[in-house]
PDB file of C-alpha atoms and ligand atoms in Angstrom:
ATOM      1  CA  MET A   1      12.984  -7.499  74.484  1.00 87.00           C
ATOM      2  CA  ARG A   2      15.839  -6.410  73.811  1.00 92.00           C
ATOM      3  CA  LEU A   3      16.647  -6.167  69.355  1.00 93.00           C
ATOM      4  CA  ASN A   4      19.943  -8.314  69.646  1.00 89.00           C
ATOM      5  CA  ARG A   5      18.248 -11.101  71.390  1.00 84.00           C
ATOM      6  CA  PHE A   6      15.115 -11.066  69.036  1.00 85.00           C
ATOM      7  CA  LEU A   7      17.342 -11.323  66.247  1.00 84.00           C
ATOM      8  CA  ALA A   8      19.578 -14.072  67.204  1.00 76.00           C
ATOM      9  CA  GLN A   9      16.684 -15.469  68.684  1.00 72.00           C
ATOM     10  CA  ALA A  10      15.172 -15.399  64.975  1.00 74.00           C
ATOM     11  CA  GLY A  11      18.282 -17.182  64.124  1.00 67.00           C
ATOM     12  CA  VAL A  12      19.670 -14.569  62.256  1.00 75.00           C
ATOM     13  CA  ASP A  13      22.872 -14.464  63.914  1.00 71.00           C
ATOM     14  CA  SER A  14      24.943 -14.353  67.217  1.00 74.00           C
ATOM     15  CA  ARG A  15      23.766 -11.650  69.774  1.00 79.00           C
ATOM     16  CA  ARG A  16      27.111  -9.979  69.227  1.00 82.00           C
ATOM     17  CA  LYS A  17      27.249 -10.414  65.311  1.00 83.00           C
ATOM     18  CA  CYS A  18      23.757  -8.669  65.935  1.00 88.00           C
ATOM     19  CA  ASP A  19      25.059  -5.985  66.992  1.00 92.00           C
ATOM     20  CA  LEU A  20      26.667  -5.748  64.182  1.00 92.00           C
ATOM     21  CA  LEU A  21      24.169  -5.849  62.339  1.00 93.00           C
ATOM     22  CA  ILE A  22      22.348  -2.732  63.920  1.00 96.00           C
ATOM     23  CA  GLN A  23      25.170  -0.342  63.975  1.00 95.00           C
ATOM     24  CA  GLN A  24      25.948  -0.894  60.628  1.00 94.00           C
ATOM     25  CA  GLY A  25      22.042   0.474  60.217  1.00 95.00           C
ATOM     26  CA  ARG A  26      20.434  -2.874  58.444  1.00 94.00           C
ATOM     27  CA  VAL A  27      18.420  -3.550  61.075  1.00 95.00           C
ATOM     28  CA  SER A  28      14.706  -1.437  60.480  1.00 95.00           C
ATOM     29  CA  VAL A  29      12.390  -1.626  63.799  1.00 95.00           C
ATOM     30  CA  ASN A  30       8.598  -0.307  62.057  1.00 93.00           C
ATOM     31  CA  GLY A  31       9.997   0.602  58.771  1.00 93.00           C
ATOM     32  CA  VAL A  32      12.785   2.787  60.828  1.00 94.00           C
ATOM     33  CA  PRO A  33      16.353   1.652  60.573  1.00 95.00           C
ATOM     34  CA  VAL A  34      17.834   1.781  64.384  1.00 95.00           C
ATOM     35  CA  THR A  35      21.729   1.978  64.602  1.00 95.00           C
ATOM     36  CA  GLN A  36      21.748   2.520  68.536  1.00 93.00           C
ATOM     37  CA  LEU A  37      22.522  -0.745  70.965  1.00 93.00           C
ATOM     38  CA  GLY A  38      19.828  -1.214  73.297  1.00 91.00           C
ATOM     39  CA  VAL A  39      16.855  -0.510  71.985  1.00 94.00           C
ATOM     40  CA  ARG A  40      14.232  -2.697  72.980  1.00 94.00           C
ATOM     41  CA  ILE A  41      11.142  -4.318  71.040  1.00 93.00           C
ATOM     42  CA  ASP A  42       7.841  -5.788  71.486  1.00 88.00           C
ATOM     43  CA  PRO A  43       8.087  -8.821  69.195  1.00 81.00           C
ATOM     44  CA  ASP A  44       3.973  -9.368  68.917  1.00 78.00           C
ATOM     45  CA  ARG A  45       3.680  -5.699  67.339  1.00 86.00           C
ATOM     46  CA  ASP A  46       7.045  -4.588  66.050  1.00 90.00           C
ATOM     47  CA  GLN A  47       7.996  -5.866  62.678  1.00 91.00           C
ATOM     48  CA  ILE A  48      11.677  -6.479  62.462  1.00 92.00           C
ATOM     49  CA  GLY A  49      13.728  -6.078  59.310  1.00 91.00           C
ATOM     50  CA  VAL A  50      17.161  -6.512  58.596  1.00 89.00           C
ATOM     51  CA  ASP A  51      18.383  -5.340  55.035  1.00 88.00           C
ATOM     52  CA  GLY A  52      14.711  -4.976  53.852  1.00 87.00           C
ATOM     53  CA  ARG A  53      13.373  -8.416  54.804  1.00 83.00           C
ATOM     54  CA  PRO A  54      11.126  -8.861  57.528  1.00 86.00           C
ATOM     55  CA  VAL A  55      12.392 -11.093  60.305  1.00 84.00           C
ATOM     56  CA  ARG A  56       9.876 -13.504  62.488  1.00 72.00           C
ATOM     57  CA  VAL A  57      10.593 -15.005  65.649  1.00 66.00           C
ATOM     58  CA  GLY A  58       9.410 -18.618  65.600  1.00 60.00           C
ATOM     59  CA  GLU A  59      10.427 -19.495  62.343  1.00 61.00           C
ATOM     60  CA  ARG A  60      14.324 -20.035  63.655  1.00 72.00           C
ATOM     61  CA  LEU A  61      15.822 -22.178  60.907  1.00 85.00           C
ATOM     62  CA  THR A  62      16.463 -25.812  61.283  1.00 88.00           C
ATOM     63  CA  TYR A  63      18.528 -28.048  59.073  1.00 93.00           C
ATOM     64  CA  ILE A  64      18.303 -31.992  60.342  1.00 95.00           C
ATOM     65  CA  LEU A  65      20.209 -35.034  58.513  1.00 97.00           C
ATOM     66  CA  LEU A  66      18.139 -38.254  60.087  1.00 98.00           C
ATOM     67  CA  ASN A  67      20.114 -41.499  59.077  1.00 98.00           C
ATOM     68  CA  LYS A  68      16.580 -42.915  57.885  1.00 98.00           C
ATOM     69  CA  PRO A  69      16.047 -46.997  58.213  1.00 98.00           C
ATOM     70  CA  ALA A  70      14.074 -48.975  56.641  1.00 98.00           C
ATOM     71  CA  GLY A  71      10.439 -48.580  57.702  1.00 97.00           C
ATOM     72  CA  TYR A  72       9.613 -45.585  57.905  1.00 96.00           C
ATOM     73  CA  ILE A  73       7.413 -43.640  55.772  1.00 95.00           C
ATOM     74  CA  VAL A  74       8.711 -39.874  54.516  1.00 94.00           C
ATOM     75  CA  THR A  75       5.383 -38.203  55.597  1.00 85.00           C
ATOM     76  CA  ALA A  76       3.716 -36.645  58.378  1.00 73.00           C
ATOM     77  CA  GLN A  77       0.715 -38.442  58.328  1.00 71.00           C
ATOM     78  CA  ASP A  78       0.756 -42.023  56.771  1.00 74.00           C
ATOM     79  CA  THR A  79      -2.952 -43.662  55.951  1.00 80.00           C
ATOM     80  CA  HIS A  80      -1.655 -46.727  56.626  1.00 85.00           C
ATOM     81  CA  HIS A  81      -0.921 -45.871  59.894  1.00 86.00           C
ATOM     82  CA  ARG A  82       3.252 -47.036  59.287  1.00 90.00           C
ATOM     83  CA  LYS A  83       5.803 -45.475  61.034  1.00 94.00           C
ATOM     84  CA  THR A  84       7.041 -41.920  59.649  1.00 94.00           C
ATOM     85  CA  VAL A  85       9.968 -40.099  59.618  1.00 96.00           C
ATOM     86  CA  PHE A  86       8.714 -37.508  62.143  1.00 92.00           C
ATOM     87  CA  ASP A  87       8.133 -40.305  64.476  1.00 94.00           C
ATOM     88  CA  LEU A  88      11.795 -40.506  65.056  1.00 96.00           C
ATOM     89  CA  LEU A  89      12.514 -36.597  65.539  1.00 92.00           C
ATOM     90  CA  GLY A  90      11.854 -36.194  69.525  1.00 83.00           C
ATOM     91  CA  GLY A  91      12.557 -33.133  70.406  1.00 74.00           C
ATOM     92  CA  ILE A  92      12.995 -30.838  67.658  1.00 77.00           C
ATOM     93  CA  PRO A  93      10.759 -27.741  68.693  1.00 68.00           C
ATOM     94  CA  GLN A  94      10.278 -26.096  65.266  1.00 71.00           C
ATOM     95  CA  ARG A  95       8.166 -27.201  61.741  1.00 72.00           C
ATOM     96  CA  VAL A  96      10.627 -29.250  59.273  1.00 83.00           C
ATOM     97  CA  PHE A  97       9.881 -30.849  56.730  1.00 86.00           C
ATOM     98  CA  PRO A  98      12.159 -33.645  54.121  1.00 92.00           C
ATOM     99  CA  VAL A  99      14.208 -32.360  51.039  1.00 93.00           C
ATOM    100  CA  GLY A 100      12.554 -35.270  49.063  1.00 89.00           C
ATOM    101  CA  ARG A 101      11.713 -38.709  49.168  1.00 91.00           C
ATOM    102  CA  LEU A 102      13.434 -41.956  50.358  1.00 97.00           C
ATOM    103  CA  ASP A 103      11.025 -44.724  50.005  1.00 97.00           C
ATOM    104  CA  PHE A 104      10.344 -46.884  52.958  1.00 97.00           C
ATOM    105  CA  ASP A 105      12.443 -49.816  52.887  1.00 98.00           C
ATOM    106  CA  THR A 106      14.755 -47.054  51.435  1.00 98.00           C
ATOM    107  CA  GLU A 107      18.090 -46.353  54.171  1.00 98.00           C
ATOM    108  CA  GLY A 108      20.953 -43.507  55.058  1.00 98.00           C
ATOM    109  CA  VAL A 109      21.096 -39.676  54.224  1.00 98.00           C
ATOM    110  CA  LEU A 110      18.151 -37.621  55.094  1.00 98.00           C
ATOM    111  CA  LEU A 111      17.857 -33.955  55.566  1.00 97.00           C
ATOM    112  CA  LEU A 112      14.989 -32.178  56.560  1.00 95.00           C
ATOM    113  CA  THR A 113      14.748 -28.485  57.126  1.00 90.00           C
ATOM    114  CA  ASN A 114      12.197 -25.287  57.304  1.00 83.00           C
ATOM    115  CA  ASP A 115      14.562 -23.282  55.004  1.00 84.00           C
ATOM    116  CA  GLY A 116      11.926 -23.079  52.046  1.00 78.00           C
ATOM    117  CA  ASP A 117      14.449 -21.768  49.527  1.00 82.00           C
ATOM    118  CA  LEU A 118      16.830 -24.311  50.018  1.00 89.00           C
ATOM    119  CA  ALA A 119      14.352 -27.507  50.455  1.00 89.00           C
ATOM    120  CA  PHE A 120      12.536 -25.984  46.821  1.00 87.00           C
ATOM    121  CA  ARG A 121      16.315 -25.351  45.172  1.00 91.00           C
ATOM    122  CA  LEU A 122      17.795 -29.107  46.466  1.00 94.00           C
ATOM    123  CA  SER A 123      15.046 -30.727  45.609  1.00 90.00           C
ATOM    124  CA  HIS A 124      14.912 -28.948  41.877  1.00 91.00           C
ATOM    125  CA  PRO A 125      16.293 -30.994  38.736  1.00 90.00           C
ATOM    126  CA  ARG A 126      17.198 -27.548  37.703  1.00 94.00           C
ATOM    127  CA  TYR A 127      19.940 -27.398  40.480  1.00 95.00           C
ATOM    128  CA  GLN A 128      21.596 -30.746  39.543  1.00 95.00           C
ATOM    129  CA  VAL A 129      22.673 -32.113  43.312  1.00 97.00           C
ATOM    130  CA  PRO A 130      24.453 -34.935  43.593  1.00 97.00           C
ATOM    131  CA  LYS A 131      22.888 -37.839  45.273  1.00 97.00           C
ATOM    132  CA  THR A 132      24.648 -40.942  45.488  1.00 98.00           C
ATOM    133  CA  SER A 133      22.914 -44.291  46.081  1.00 98.00           C
ATOM    134  CA  LEU A 134      24.119 -48.215  47.193  1.00 98.00           C
ATOM    135  CA  ALA A 135      21.557 -50.670  45.970  1.00 98.00           C
ATOM    136  CA  LEU A 136      22.528 -54.454  46.987  1.00 98.00           C
ATOM    137  CA  VAL A 137      21.035 -56.108  43.681  1.00 98.00           C
ATOM    138  CA  GLU A 138      20.011 -59.286  42.940  1.00 98.00           C
ATOM    139  CA  GLY A 139      22.689 -61.345  40.584  1.00 98.00           C
ATOM    140  CA  VAL A 140      25.962 -60.075  39.023  1.00 98.00           C
ATOM    141  CA  PRO A 141      25.907 -57.390  36.850  1.00 98.00           C
ATOM    142  CA  ALA A 142      27.520 -57.257  33.656  1.00 97.00           C
ATOM    143  CA  LYS A 143      29.989 -54.786  32.210  1.00 97.00           C
ATOM    144  CA  GLU A 144      27.200 -53.753  29.537  1.00 97.00           C
ATOM    145  CA  ALA A 145      24.628 -53.396  32.341  1.00 98.00           C
ATOM    146  CA  LEU A 146      26.771 -51.657  33.960  1.00 98.00           C
ATOM    147  CA  GLU A 147      26.876 -49.300  30.828  1.00 98.00           C
ATOM    148  CA  ARG A 148      23.261 -49.097  30.360  1.00 98.00           C
ATOM    149  CA  LEU A 149      22.831 -47.506  33.792  1.00 98.00           C
ATOM    150  CA  SER A 150      25.854 -45.052  33.165  1.00 98.00           C
ATOM    151  CA  ARG A 151      24.685 -43.472  29.901  1.00 98.00           C
ATOM    152  CA  GLY A 152      20.859 -43.780  30.414  1.00 97.00           C
ATOM    153  CA  VAL A 153      18.430 -46.029  30.485  1.00 97.00           C
ATOM    154  CA  ARG A 154      14.595 -46.107  29.239  1.00 97.00           C
ATOM    155  CA  VAL A 155      11.866 -46.230  31.982  1.00 95.00           C
ATOM    156  CA  ASP A 156       8.328 -46.154  31.828  1.00 90.00           C
ATOM    157  CA  ASN A 157       8.062 -42.673  29.817  1.00 93.00           C
ATOM    158  CA  TRP A 158      11.896 -41.036  30.598  1.00 95.00           C
ATOM    159  CA  VAL A 159      14.799 -41.766  29.672  1.00 97.00           C
ATOM    160  CA  SER A 160      17.724 -41.149  33.157  1.00 97.00           C
ATOM    161  CA  SER A 161      20.219 -38.706  32.998  1.00 96.00           C
ATOM    162  CA  PRO A 162      24.290 -39.532  32.149  1.00 96.00           C
ATOM    163  CA  ALA A 163      25.323 -41.106  35.973  1.00 97.00           C
ATOM    164  CA  GLN A 164      28.445 -42.135  37.535  1.00 98.00           C
ATOM    165  CA  VAL A 165      28.375 -46.069  37.837  1.00 98.00           C
ATOM    166  CA  ARG A 166      30.794 -48.493  39.955  1.00 97.00           C
ATOM    167  CA  LEU A 167      30.614 -51.935  40.597  1.00 98.00           C
ATOM    168  CA  VAL A 168      31.443 -51.515  44.497  1.00 98.00           C
ATOM    169  CA  LYS A 169      31.661 -55.777  46.054  1.00 97.00           C
ATOM    170  CA  VAL A 170      30.686 -59.039  44.284  1.00 97.00           C
ATOM    171  CA  THR A 171      29.335 -62.482  45.909  1.00 96.00           C
ATOM    172  CA  ALA A 172      27.849 -65.833  43.979  1.00 95.00           C
ATOM    173  CA  GLU A 173      23.982 -64.296  44.820  1.00 96.00           C
ATOM    174  CA  ASP A 174      24.663 -60.459  44.470  1.00 97.00           C
ATOM    175  CA  ALA A 175      26.702 -56.767  44.231  1.00 98.00           C
ATOM    176  CA  LEU A 176      26.701 -53.979  45.649  1.00 98.00           C
ATOM    177  CA  VAL A 177      26.487 -50.879  43.013  1.00 98.00           C
ATOM    178  CA  GLU A 178      26.940 -47.396  43.547  1.00 98.00           C
ATOM    179  CA  ILE A 179      25.114 -44.442  41.557  1.00 98.00           C
ATOM    180  CA  LYS A 180      25.645 -41.370  41.628  1.00 98.00           C
ATOM    181  CA  LEU A 181      22.454 -39.319  39.986  1.00 97.00           C
ATOM    182  CA  GLN A 182      21.948 -35.474  39.390  1.00 96.00           C
ATOM    183  CA  GLU A 183      18.002 -36.320  39.097  1.00 94.00           C
ATOM    184  CA  GLY A 184      15.709 -37.745  41.360  1.00 92.00           C
ATOM    185  CA  ARG A 185      12.962 -38.921  40.262  1.00 94.00           C
ATOM    186  CA  LYS A 186      10.186 -41.762  42.238  1.00 93.00           C
ATOM    187  CA  ARG A 187      11.882 -44.651  42.384  1.00 96.00           C
ATOM    188  CA  GLN A 188      14.347 -43.818  40.219  1.00 97.00           C
ATOM    189  CA  VAL A 189      17.550 -46.444  41.592  1.00 98.00           C
ATOM    190  CA  LYS A 190      15.043 -49.013  41.732  1.00 98.00           C
ATOM    191  CA  LYS A 191      13.502 -48.786  38.025  1.00 98.00           C
ATOM    192  CA  MET A 192      17.026 -47.945  36.730  1.00 98.00           C
ATOM    193  CA  CYS A 193      18.222 -50.800  38.348  1.00 98.00           C
ATOM    194  CA  GLN A 194      15.494 -53.181  37.248  1.00 98.00           C
ATOM    195  CA  THR A 195      14.996 -52.220  34.027  1.00 98.00           C
ATOM    196  CA  VAL A 196      18.913 -53.877  33.135  1.00 98.00           C
ATOM    197  CA  GLY A 197      17.571 -57.072  34.986  1.00 98.00           C
ATOM    198  CA  HIS A 198      19.034 -56.625  38.317  1.00 98.00           C
ATOM    199  CA  ARG A 199      15.899 -56.122  41.017  1.00 98.00           C
ATOM    200  CA  ILE A 200      17.079 -53.932  44.184  1.00 98.00           C
ATOM    201  CA  LYS A 201      16.864 -55.724  47.362  1.00 98.00           C
ATOM    202  CA  ARG A 202      18.320 -53.153  49.754  1.00 98.00           C
ATOM    203  CA  LEU A 203      19.292 -49.547  48.757  1.00 98.00           C
ATOM    204  CA  TRP A 204      20.510 -47.240  50.632  1.00 98.00           C
ATOM    205  CA  ARG A 205      21.479 -43.037  50.392  1.00 98.00           C
ATOM    206  CA  THR A 206      24.728 -43.083  50.656  1.00 98.00           C
ATOM    207  CA  ALA A 207      24.986 -39.582  50.116  1.00 98.00           C
ATOM    208  CA  PHE A 208      23.024 -36.528  48.979  1.00 98.00           C
ATOM    209  CA  ALA A 209      24.200 -32.920  48.255  1.00 97.00           C
ATOM    210  CA  GLY A 210      27.507 -33.950  49.354  1.00 96.00           C
ATOM    211  CA  ILE A 211      26.279 -34.801  53.056  1.00 98.00           C
ATOM    212  CA  ARG A 212      27.017 -37.796  54.013  1.00 98.00           C
ATOM    213  CA  VAL A 213      25.439 -40.002  57.706  1.00 96.00           C
ATOM    214  CA  ALA A 214      29.242 -41.341  59.180  1.00 95.00           C
ATOM    215  CA  ASP A 215      28.907 -42.162  62.178  1.00 93.00           C
ATOM    216  CA  LEU A 216      25.527 -41.470  62.820  1.00 97.00           C
ATOM    217  CA  PRO A 217      23.137 -44.786  63.555  1.00 98.00           C
ATOM    218  CA  PRO A 218      20.138 -45.151  61.697  1.00 98.00           C
ATOM    219  CA  GLY A 219      17.782 -44.225  63.389  1.00 98.00           C
ATOM    220  CA  ARG A 220      19.738 -40.981  65.042  1.00 97.00           C
ATOM    221  CA  TRP A 221      19.243 -37.353  63.843  1.00 96.00           C
ATOM    222  CA  ARG A 222      22.063 -35.006  63.832  1.00 95.00           C
ATOM    223  CA  PRO A 223      21.038 -30.895  63.137  1.00 93.00           C
ATOM    224  CA  LEU A 224      23.665 -29.993  60.513  1.00 95.00           C
ATOM    225  CA  ARG A 225      26.821 -27.878  61.204  1.00 93.00           C
ATOM    226  CA  GLN A 226      26.969 -24.518  60.535  1.00 90.00           C
ATOM    227  CA  SER A 227      29.887 -25.420  58.167  1.00 92.00           C
ATOM    228  CA  GLU A 228      27.274 -27.786  56.218  1.00 95.00           C
ATOM    229  CA  VAL A 229      24.531 -25.735  55.524  1.00 94.00           C
ATOM    230  CA  ARG A 230      26.649 -23.081  54.130  1.00 93.00           C
ATOM    231  CA  LYS A 231      27.917 -25.457  51.684  1.00 96.00           C
ATOM    232  CA  LEU A 232      23.913 -26.787  50.720  1.00 96.00           C
ATOM    233  CA  ARG A 233      23.167 -23.306  50.796  1.00 94.00           C
ATOM    234  CA  THR A 234      25.909 -22.007  48.089  1.00 95.00           C
ATOM    235  CA  LEU A 235      25.395 -25.562  46.342  1.00 96.00           C
ATOM    236  CA  VAL A 236      21.950 -24.257  44.694  1.00 95.00           C
ATOM    237  CA  GLY A 237      23.205 -20.717  44.689  1.00 94.00           C
ATOM    238  CA  LEU A 238      21.769 -18.990  47.926  1.00 90.00           C
ATOM    239  CA  ASN A 239      23.224 -15.895  50.000  1.00 87.00           C
ATOM    240  CA  PRO A 240      25.284 -18.976  52.944  1.00 88.00           C
ATOM    241  CA  ASP A 241      25.454 -16.264  55.208  1.00 78.00           C
ATOM    242  CA  LEU A 242      22.202 -14.259  55.989  1.00 56.00           C
ATOM    243  CA  LYS A 243      19.885 -17.218  58.103  1.00 51.00           C
ATOM    244  CA  ASN A 244      15.931 -16.468  58.698  1.00 48.00           C
ATOM    245  CA  LEU A 245      15.549 -14.001  56.302  1.00 43.00           C
ATOM    246  CA  LYS A 246      12.685 -14.329  54.134  1.00 39.00           C
TER     247      LYS A 246
HETATM  248  N1  URA B 301      15.911 -44.490  44.341  1.00 52.55           N
HETATM  249  C1  URA B 301      14.706 -45.095  45.041  1.00 52.55           C
HETATM  250  O1  URA B 301      14.061 -46.404  43.794  1.00 52.55           O
HETATM  251  N2  URA B 301      14.185 -44.943  45.659  1.00 52.55           N
HETATM  252  C2  URA B 301      14.770 -44.381  46.483  1.00 52.55           C
HETATM  253  O2  URA B 301      13.723 -43.905  47.978  1.00 52.55           O
HETATM  254  C3  URA B 301      15.618 -43.278  46.447  1.00 52.55           C
HETATM  255  C4  URA B 301      16.191 -43.766  45.197  1.00 52.55           C
END
C-alpha cells in the first residue's frame, strides 16, 4: 500500500496533505524518515510514525454527536436488557465510547469518540468543560431557590460549584430552568434541583463544550465537523491538527 494512502486511511490527514508531511520529513517507516513520495509499505509489518509517534490503521479517530432520546442507557451493555445508545449508532465501523454519562431518561447532546485523550480531558473536572442543561421542574422556583442553585448547594457530601442559572419559561404548574455548570457529577442537576425543592420532570442537555444538537432529531447522530473537533481539542489544550497520533 502506498504510504500516503495508509496515512490518509489512518485519519492523519488527506492524501495530499500526507504527501506534504512526507516531503517535510515528518513521516518514518520502521524508524527511518522517508521523504520520497510513492513509497510502498506493508501495513501489517511496517511501523509508521508521524513526528515520532506511531500511527495505527483501524484506529481512525471518530467523533459522533448523538441527540439522545429518553429511554436509552449510556453503556455498552445493560444487565437489565434496556436499550443502549449503541442501538442508535448503526453504520459506525469504529468502536466509540461515550464522553461522560447521561441518565436513562435524560435527552440531548451526547458525544462519542475513540479519541481517548480528548474524551479523558472533556470528562475531567480540571478542564472545567461547560455543560448546559434545561430542566422542566415541578413548581416555579422562587428567586431565592435560583440564587441558591447559582451560588452552590450542598448535596450529599459535596457542594455544587457556582453555576449560571436562568428561568426560561413558567406555567401554572412547572418551569423551565437553564443551568450551566462546569462540573459533572452523577445526577448532579437532578440532585441540585431536588435540594431546592423542585423535582425534575424532564431533563435535556442542550450543550456540551459548546456543541449543540441544533436540528438533529432525537435518536439521530452525525459525525462532528472538523471545525468542531478542532474547537473541542483546543478547548482542552490538545493540538487541534494532529489527528490519529497517540
Ligand atoms: N445531571 C443529571 O442529573 N442527569 C444527567 O443525565 C445529566 C446531568
